[in-house]
Amino acid sequence: MQLFVPYLLFKKLHDYAIDARRRDRTWRYLAWSLAAGASAGVIIGATLSFAWLLILVHLWWLGIPFAVVLSVPMLEPILMRHVIVPMGWVRTAYRVAARSDPGKDSEAYALCAAAWAYAHRPRPADEAWLIAARDKRTPLGDAEVVTTALMASARGDAATARALLRSVRDLVEVHPHVRELAGEWLACDAAERGAWADVHADADAAAWPASPLTYLLEGIAARRVGAPGAPGRRELYARWLLAPQRAVTWGLLADVDAARAPGDPAPAATAADADGAPGDDLGPDRPAMPRAIAAHLAFVAARGGSAAPAFAHAVRSWDEALADGELRAWIARRAFELDAPLGSAERVMRDVAESVVDELGRAADAAQLGAPAGIGAVGGPLARQLRHGRLDSLEAGFRRWDDRRKYGDVRTATDEWREFVALRAAYETVSTAGGMELRRLAFPHAYTTGTSVAVWLWNTRSEYVLARAILAWLLDEAMAVGDTQAIETCTRNTRLPVPTRLGKFIPPAPRAN
């Protein structure tokens, strides 16, 4: 028994160091990583030495299992990342991870590790096994959502994987290993896309516990976006030495010097960002209709941040063109010359306005732009179309969600969460595009349906974590729109203790005013 005391002490030091570095993103992260590595090295060395001693005294049947049982938990990160996951050994990943993370819910990380392996080498049999293992776990928690996201990434659906992994932050059941894996996937995905600002934003908000690879990518992101306090080259190389996949990440280090250093002037504004609305190159002395057509074409061709000003300018130009007296007089004269029926000139103007409204509306929806401020022949109808069309579509989505509850169309907890995430994304898109006015109009639909579904999930299906996430989102929205009755109800609901596999989550006491 005395032989196990040093093992237990070093194992305790290793676990404490890992937990400590998850909470820190300063130089202490490197220090705790070294402490964790040193303690793991001592454990592995002592275990293998004792096992070899047993083999020498012809107790190999005891020495080999002894070495495997005590050293595998320390070697799990290396085996998982460099052997098991790349080979796509789904069930081996599950078993090794379950034995390396003992605790109240070792199956959570095991399920995510299996999904990680599946994402590298998807096979239909492994997918069926994963789905069965995931759906057997109730109620829903962060592990089930991360597993679903990794399976979506295996199918090439990175957008769904990204949305699901980001939604994990709203769940109050927290498995550190699971969150670490989610944060690493998001950091790698953003780095692949060149979205370094996203990596830096997550690091700045400490959204995820940082694995060594995530920690390296966060440092590179800070340098690339020119953030104050970005790590210097020495610290960045220390992070690189600590992180896995050094052959792959070396290229990122080589490129980091090209990134704008903190304090450097921002790049000059491009033509799309410059003052002056698109289409103004025709000049104010040109006829109104050519200027409107030019502004329209400029908006269709606009991308990114230039789309919103181009849209506003196009609407304003069309309002001015269709209200132009000279244009109306010319159309009336042409109708008289062609012996057109009475009212043809006005009908032409209406048809042009309707066509423009339809085309601008489709383009504005695709770009998720807000309703225009114009009140003319194009601006007024276009604003109504965008507001009411988006609101009607959102209301229909919430109605379908509630109808499933009413008529007993029960789905798995994972599918319930995916539907909520999609509806919330649609709601936020409408709110962003339509502003506070449309947000206030949309909130009652979200509140009524969301509360009913959350209560049903809590009381009938015992999906406490899922229900609590919906109620917390409704509380945030109620406070944003200033609905006092909804604030009171949601506050009361979100103060309920939430049963999780790791014990009850007790909401923090409200802060005094």
XYZ file of C-alpha atoms in Angstrom:
513
model
C 0.000 0.000 0.000
C 2.882 2.372 0.807
C 4.080 2.034 -2.790
C 0.916 3.753 -3.992
C 1.279 6.797 -1.746
C 3.875 8.558 -3.992
C 1.779 7.672 -7.026
C -1.316 9.229 -5.481
C 0.610 12.357 -4.459
C 2.051 12.935 -7.924
C -1.303 12.133 -9.509
C -2.913 14.742 -7.257
C -0.236 17.283 -8.282
C -0.792 16.479 -11.963
C -4.567 16.922 -11.735
C -4.212 20.134 -9.722
C -1.785 21.585 -12.294
C -4.116 20.757 -15.188
C -7.091 22.352 -13.403
C -5.014 25.437 -12.506
C -3.822 26.073 -16.054
C -7.408 25.858 -17.340
C -8.187 28.926 -15.243
C -5.150 30.948 -16.322
C -3.920 32.540 -19.533
C -0.840 34.309 -18.180
C 2.753 33.036 -17.890
C 1.445 30.759 -15.145
C -0.129 28.632 -17.870
C 3.376 27.625 -18.961
C 4.474 27.001 -15.365
C 1.476 24.791 -14.579
C 1.986 22.909 -17.836
C 5.589 22.166 -16.874
C 4.445 20.993 -13.433
C 1.823 18.726 -15.012
C 4.372 17.326 -17.479
C 6.991 16.744 -14.789
C 4.568 14.934 -12.482
C 3.293 12.796 -15.384
C 6.904 11.933 -16.285
C 7.673 10.859 -12.712
C 4.537 8.689 -12.600
C 5.259 7.026 -15.943
C 8.928 6.457 -15.131
C 8.245 4.984 -11.694
C 5.413 2.814 -13.020
C 7.464 1.375 -15.870
C 10.449 0.778 -13.581
C 8.355 -1.128 -11.069
C 6.643 -3.081 -13.849
C 10.049 -4.024 -15.287
C 11.116 -5.187 -11.839
C 8.065 -7.441 -11.634
C 8.869 -8.884 -15.055
C 12.468 -9.581 -13.974
C 11.214 -11.616 -11.004
C 8.940 -13.576 -13.380
C 5.757 -11.782 -12.392
C 5.110 -10.506 -15.903
C 1.441 -11.394 -15.592
C 1.257 -8.769 -12.824
C 3.780 -6.259 -14.211
C 2.149 -5.699 -17.611
C -1.384 -4.950 -16.295
C 0.197 -2.817 -13.563
C 2.043 -0.708 -16.166
C -1.031 -0.360 -18.372
C -3.448 0.595 -15.605
C -1.212 3.230 -13.995
C 0.515 4.740 -17.033
C -2.323 4.930 -19.589
C -4.113 7.832 -17.815
C -0.872 9.856 -18.042
C -0.223 8.868 -21.660
C -3.843 9.360 -22.772
C -3.393 12.856 -24.307
C -0.476 11.642 -26.450
C -2.097 8.340 -27.414
C -5.421 10.008 -28.181
C -4.053 12.832 -30.325
C -1.303 10.990 -32.209
C -2.554 7.411 -32.492
C -6.165 6.661 -31.582
C -7.906 9.710 -33.110
C -5.946 9.789 -36.407
C -6.643 6.066 -36.857
C -10.362 6.624 -36.272
C -10.607 4.010 -33.523
C -13.932 5.157 -32.120
C -14.549 2.503 -29.479
C -10.909 2.404 -28.385
C -11.056 6.174 -27.912
C -14.174 5.743 -25.799
C -12.593 3.113 -23.526
C -9.233 4.868 -23.101
C -10.853 8.240 -22.372
C -13.261 6.698 -19.862
C -10.350 5.205 -17.904
C -8.223 8.353 -18.057
C -10.850 10.732 -16.671
C -12.328 9.085 -13.589
C -14.952 11.107 -11.815
C -18.660 11.543 -11.471
C -19.235 11.386 -15.223
C -16.248 9.874 -17.016
C -18.534 8.819 -19.855
C -18.953 12.459 -20.984
C -15.372 12.943 -22.180
C -15.285 9.350 -23.446
C -18.239 10.055 -25.746
C -16.617 13.232 -27.094
C -13.275 11.480 -27.621
C -15.078 8.793 -29.630
C -16.760 11.497 -31.734
C -13.369 13.155 -32.226
C -11.994 9.901 -33.620
C -15.079 9.474 -35.794
C -14.587 12.967 -37.249
C -11.182 11.865 -38.565
C -12.405 8.633 -40.188
C -16.191 8.464 -40.466
C -17.713 5.008 -40.873
C -21.463 4.210 -40.926
C -21.171 1.529 -38.224
C -19.304 3.913 -35.913
C -21.889 6.639 -36.539
C -24.749 4.315 -35.551
C -22.857 3.281 -32.421
C -22.152 6.896 -31.470
C -25.760 7.987 -31.974
C -27.000 5.098 -29.811
C -24.462 5.908 -27.072
C -25.334 9.608 -27.191
C -29.106 9.158 -27.126
C -28.858 6.705 -24.245
C -27.528 9.515 -22.061
C -30.336 11.597 -20.613
C -30.831 14.386 -19.767
C -28.899 16.468 -22.274
C -25.618 18.120 -21.288
C -22.556 19.644 -22.896
C -21.048 16.264 -23.906
C -24.053 15.327 -26.058
C -23.994 18.670 -27.868
C -20.229 18.496 -28.518
C -20.607 14.936 -29.796
C -23.339 16.040 -32.209
C -21.200 18.952 -33.393
C -18.176 16.741 -34.076
C -20.362 14.312 -36.003
C -21.659 17.237 -38.086
C -18.072 18.278 -38.832
C -17.359 14.729 -40.012
C -20.136 15.172 -42.592
C -18.513 18.401 -43.771
C -21.154 20.630 -42.135
C -18.769 23.045 -40.434
C -21.416 25.772 -40.015
C -23.661 23.495 -37.934
C -20.685 22.233 -35.920
C -19.613 25.814 -35.254
C -23.102 26.895 -34.119
C -23.570 23.883 -31.844
C -20.163 24.211 -30.225
C -20.700 27.898 -29.522
C -24.073 27.076 -27.977
C -22.366 24.853 -25.384
C -21.452 27.974 -23.397
C -25.147 28.380 -22.503
C -25.339 24.986 -20.759
C -24.722 24.894 -17.016
C -23.372 21.331 -17.016
C -19.604 21.819 -17.372
C -17.126 19.008 -18.088
C -13.669 20.638 -18.362
C -12.269 18.038 -20.793
C -15.320 18.445 -23.025
C -15.134 22.255 -23.013
C -11.401 22.105 -23.744
C -12.057 19.955 -26.808
C -14.829 22.292 -28.005
C -12.618 25.363 -27.627
C -9.752 23.706 -29.495
C -12.011 22.754 -32.433
C -13.346 26.306 -32.685
C -9.863 27.823 -32.502
C -8.540 25.486 -35.211
C -11.591 26.123 -37.382
C -11.221 29.902 -37.066
C -7.486 29.699 -37.789
C -8.209 27.671 -40.934
C -10.660 30.338 -42.083
C -8.273 33.144 -41.186
C -10.787 34.471 -38.632
C -8.140 35.420 -36.071
C -10.416 38.044 -34.525
C -12.781 35.235 -33.451
C -9.931 33.341 -31.782
C -8.835 36.484 -29.948
C -12.391 37.331 -28.872
C -12.850 33.870 -27.324
C -9.497 34.169 -25.546
C -10.316 37.672 -24.300
C -13.625 36.466 -22.872
C -12.014 33.269 -21.503
C -14.876 31.455 -23.219
C -13.125 28.073 -23.098
C -10.434 26.396 -21.023
C -7.382 26.513 -23.259
C -5.607 23.355 -24.361
C -1.918 23.861 -25.289
C -2.871 24.072 -28.977
C -5.630 26.600 -28.259
C -3.209 28.603 -26.110
C -0.753 28.811 -29.016
C -3.448 29.860 -31.499
C -4.698 32.520 -29.074
C -1.202 33.988 -28.890
C -0.881 34.039 -32.676
C -4.339 35.638 -32.929
C -3.376 38.390 -30.468
C -0.322 39.214 -32.587
C -2.265 39.156 -35.838
C -5.025 41.490 -34.660
C -2.540 43.816 -32.964
C -4.046 43.383 -29.508
C -2.467 45.226 -26.555
C -0.489 42.819 -24.407
C 0.046 40.336 -27.241
C 2.781 37.797 -26.399
C 6.297 38.487 -27.589
C 8.233 36.137 -29.817
C 9.919 34.318 -26.922
C 6.610 33.603 -25.222
C 5.071 32.600 -28.528
C 7.874 30.084 -29.154
C 7.420 28.754 -25.614
C 3.748 28.207 -26.394
C 4.720 26.511 -29.647
C 7.073 24.114 -27.839
C 4.287 23.265 -25.419
C 1.649 22.655 -28.111
C 1.196 19.505 -30.199
C 1.402 19.359 -34.014
C 4.521 21.529 -34.067
C 5.342 20.664 -37.679
C 1.943 22.013 -38.733
C 1.925 25.124 -36.557
C 5.483 26.138 -37.488
C 4.149 27.821 -40.627
C 1.842 29.975 -38.504
C 4.799 31.115 -36.428
C 6.756 31.924 -39.567
C 3.915 34.114 -40.816
C 3.164 35.874 -37.547
C 5.799 38.575 -38.085
C 3.859 39.729 -41.114
C 0.906 40.518 -38.870
C 0.437 44.135 -37.795
C 2.174 44.687 -34.471
C 0.402 46.533 -31.622
C 0.550 50.272 -32.105
C 1.071 50.171 -35.857
C -1.251 52.436 -37.830
C -4.352 50.808 -39.236
C -4.330 50.094 -42.963
C -5.620 52.821 -45.202
C -9.302 52.811 -45.997
C -10.259 51.031 -49.180
C -12.484 52.483 -51.852
C -15.500 50.727 -50.348
C -14.872 52.371 -46.968
C -14.220 55.843 -48.284
C -16.626 58.713 -47.790
C -19.154 59.250 -50.501
C -21.892 56.849 -51.442
C -21.534 54.326 -54.234
C -22.894 55.581 -57.501
C -22.017 59.200 -56.790
C -19.440 59.087 -59.573
C -22.222 59.972 -62.022
C -22.474 63.363 -60.385
C -25.482 65.226 -59.000
C -26.091 66.983 -62.329
C -26.925 63.725 -64.102
C -30.580 62.621 -64.461
C -32.115 60.887 -61.441
C -32.897 57.559 -63.158
C -29.305 56.794 -64.341
C -28.045 57.688 -60.872
C -30.581 55.299 -59.284
C -29.603 52.467 -61.638
C -25.907 53.041 -60.909
C -26.554 53.008 -57.141
C -28.622 49.840 -57.537
C -25.805 48.054 -59.396
C -23.259 49.277 -56.849
C -25.325 47.766 -54.025
C -25.676 44.420 -55.815
C -21.885 44.306 -56.242
C -21.125 45.481 -52.671
C -19.662 43.081 -50.121
C -19.034 43.104 -46.385
C -19.147 46.431 -44.569
C -19.854 48.428 -47.731
C -23.213 46.696 -48.310
C -25.200 48.688 -45.718
C -24.277 52.199 -46.980
C -24.687 51.026 -50.580
C -28.174 49.714 -49.744
C -29.221 52.960 -48.069
C -27.920 54.969 -51.010
C -29.727 52.766 -53.546
C -33.052 53.161 -51.725
C -32.616 56.904 -51.429
C -31.672 57.184 -55.110
C -34.736 55.219 -56.225
C -37.027 57.321 -54.019
C -35.596 60.458 -55.590
C -35.808 59.055 -59.131
C -39.434 57.911 -58.855
C -40.425 61.242 -57.327
C -38.571 63.259 -60.003
C -40.939 65.624 -61.828
C -38.972 65.589 -65.077
C -39.073 61.778 -65.238
C -42.807 61.671 -64.567
C -43.429 64.332 -67.225
C -41.350 62.411 -69.788
C -43.229 59.137 -69.087
C -46.600 60.916 -69.370
C -45.532 62.501 -72.654
C -44.396 59.147 -74.064
C -47.699 57.535 -73.003
C -49.608 60.295 -74.826
C -47.447 59.903 -77.944
C -48.030 56.129 -77.969
C -51.761 56.580 -77.399
C -51.562 54.440 -74.233
C -54.682 53.940 -72.060
C -55.457 56.460 -69.354
C -53.381 55.895 -66.220
C -50.615 54.010 -68.032
C -47.928 56.405 -66.784
C -48.841 55.857 -63.129
C -49.059 52.092 -63.670
C -45.534 52.092 -65.162
C -44.207 53.943 -62.129
C -45.916 51.467 -59.767
C -44.558 48.466 -61.700
C -41.023 49.857 -61.615
C -41.305 50.541 -57.877
C -42.621 46.999 -57.181
C -39.841 45.386 -59.216
C -37.196 47.460 -57.463
C -38.679 46.692 -54.033
C -38.686 42.939 -54.766
C -35.113 42.878 -56.016
C -33.711 45.100 -53.279
C -35.678 43.116 -50.683
C -34.174 39.802 -51.801
C -30.671 41.260 -51.818
C -31.171 42.886 -48.388
C -32.441 39.585 -46.940
C -29.423 37.731 -48.307
C -27.078 40.311 -46.766
C -29.131 40.500 -43.520
C -29.505 44.272 -43.747
C -31.919 46.362 -41.729
C -35.008 48.065 -43.070
C -34.237 51.360 -44.858
C -35.183 54.765 -43.480
C -36.781 55.956 -46.723
C -40.501 56.713 -46.944
C -40.812 57.141 -50.704
C -42.151 54.839 -53.423
C -39.375 52.320 -52.754
C -38.250 53.018 -49.182
C -41.695 52.784 -47.561
C -42.878 49.474 -49.121
C -39.408 47.980 -48.775
C -39.265 48.762 -45.049
C -42.699 47.196 -44.517
C -41.773 44.129 -46.577
C -38.554 43.510 -44.682
C -40.064 44.049 -41.249
C -43.281 42.096 -41.688
C -41.792 39.350 -43.850
C -39.067 38.616 -41.347
C -41.432 38.828 -38.407
C -43.961 36.496 -40.061
C -41.250 33.952 -40.870
C -39.950 34.055 -37.304
C -43.445 33.747 -35.841
C -44.114 30.703 -38.037
C -40.919 29.081 -36.763
C -41.893 29.576 -33.115
C -45.408 28.332 -33.857
C -44.072 25.088 -35.352
C -41.865 24.642 -32.285
C -44.822 25.039 -29.945
C -47.088 22.803 -32.065
C -44.720 19.904 -31.594
C -45.106 20.251 -27.850
C -48.886 20.461 -28.091
C -49.309 17.487 -30.403
C -46.734 15.190 -28.830
C -44.140 15.219 -31.605
C -41.327 14.266 -29.221
C -37.745 14.349 -30.490
C -34.442 13.516 -28.868
C -33.041 16.121 -26.515
C -30.224 16.801 -28.982
C -32.714 17.585 -31.756
C -34.679 19.813 -29.375
C -31.498 21.755 -28.657
C -30.632 22.034 -32.349
C -34.083 23.451 -33.080
C -33.733 26.002 -30.302
C -30.271 27.046 -31.521
C -31.621 27.523 -35.065
C -34.632 29.546 -33.856
C -32.451 31.698 -31.635
C -30.105 32.380 -34.546
C -33.094 33.403 -36.717
C -34.380 35.661 -33.926
C -30.984 37.329 -33.500
C -30.687 37.831 -37.255
C -34.076 39.537 -37.358
C -33.228 41.648 -34.308
C -29.885 42.716 -35.747
C -31.342 43.601 -39.138
C -34.535 45.232 -37.870
C -33.207 47.043 -34.827
C -34.855 47.452 -31.425
C -38.284 48.153 -32.905
C -38.460 44.758 -34.613
C -36.831 43.088 -31.613
C -39.633 44.309 -29.374
C -42.217 43.017 -31.839
C -40.537 39.613 -32.076
C -39.972 39.097 -28.339
C -43.576 38.222 -27.328
C -43.584 35.289 -29.778
C -40.237 34.066 -28.472
C -41.243 34.557 -24.839
C -44.640 32.832 -24.999
C -43.404 29.825 -26.958
C -40.008 29.576 -25.274
C -41.504 29.615 -21.769
C -44.086 26.952 -22.647
C -41.493 24.669 -24.227
C -39.003 25.193 -21.375
C -41.621 24.328 -18.738
C -42.591 21.225 -20.748
C -38.950 20.152 -21.047
C -38.384 20.673 -17.310
C -41.555 19.146 -15.900
C -42.404 16.438 -18.425
C -39.088 15.372 -19.923
C -36.664 16.206 -17.060
C -34.384 18.079 -19.477
C -33.273 20.530 -16.838
C -30.084 21.839 -18.454
C -31.789 22.430 -21.800
C -34.806 24.138 -20.206
C -32.611 26.358 -18.066
C -30.627 27.538 -21.113
C -33.864 28.567 -22.872
C -35.105 30.423 -19.793
C -31.766 32.212 -19.332
C -31.870 33.410 -22.946
C -35.441 34.654 -22.501
C -34.366 36.557 -19.392
C -31.556 38.273 -21.330
C -33.985 39.244 -24.084
C -36.630 40.445 -21.617
C -34.070 42.742 -20.030
C -32.938 43.988 -23.456
C -36.470 44.946 -24.550
C -37.573 46.110 -21.089
C -40.486 43.694 -20.534
C -40.891 43.901 -16.736
C -43.428 41.069 -16.422
C -41.232 38.700 -18.456
C -38.182 39.761 -16.424
C -39.947 38.840 -13.180
C -41.131 35.444 -14.457
C -37.815 34.489 -16.085
C -35.820 35.618 -13.053
C -37.905 33.397 -10.810
C -37.494 30.436 -13.159
C -33.742 30.822 -13.617
C -33.147 30.855 -9.862
C -34.221 27.213 -9.574
C -31.361 24.765 -8.815
C -30.551 22.698 -11.898
C -29.826 18.964 -11.477
C -26.803 17.866 -13.545
C -24.671 14.731 -13.650
C -21.959 16.616 -11.748
C -24.291 17.720 -8.962
C -26.819 20.506 -8.656
C -26.051 23.825 -10.298
C -27.011 26.551 -7.825
C -27.567 29.882 -9.616
C -25.540 32.736 -8.108
C -27.425 35.128 -5.874
C -28.610 38.292 -7.675
C -26.368 41.299 -7.233
C -27.660 44.119 -5.079
C -28.574 47.320 -6.919
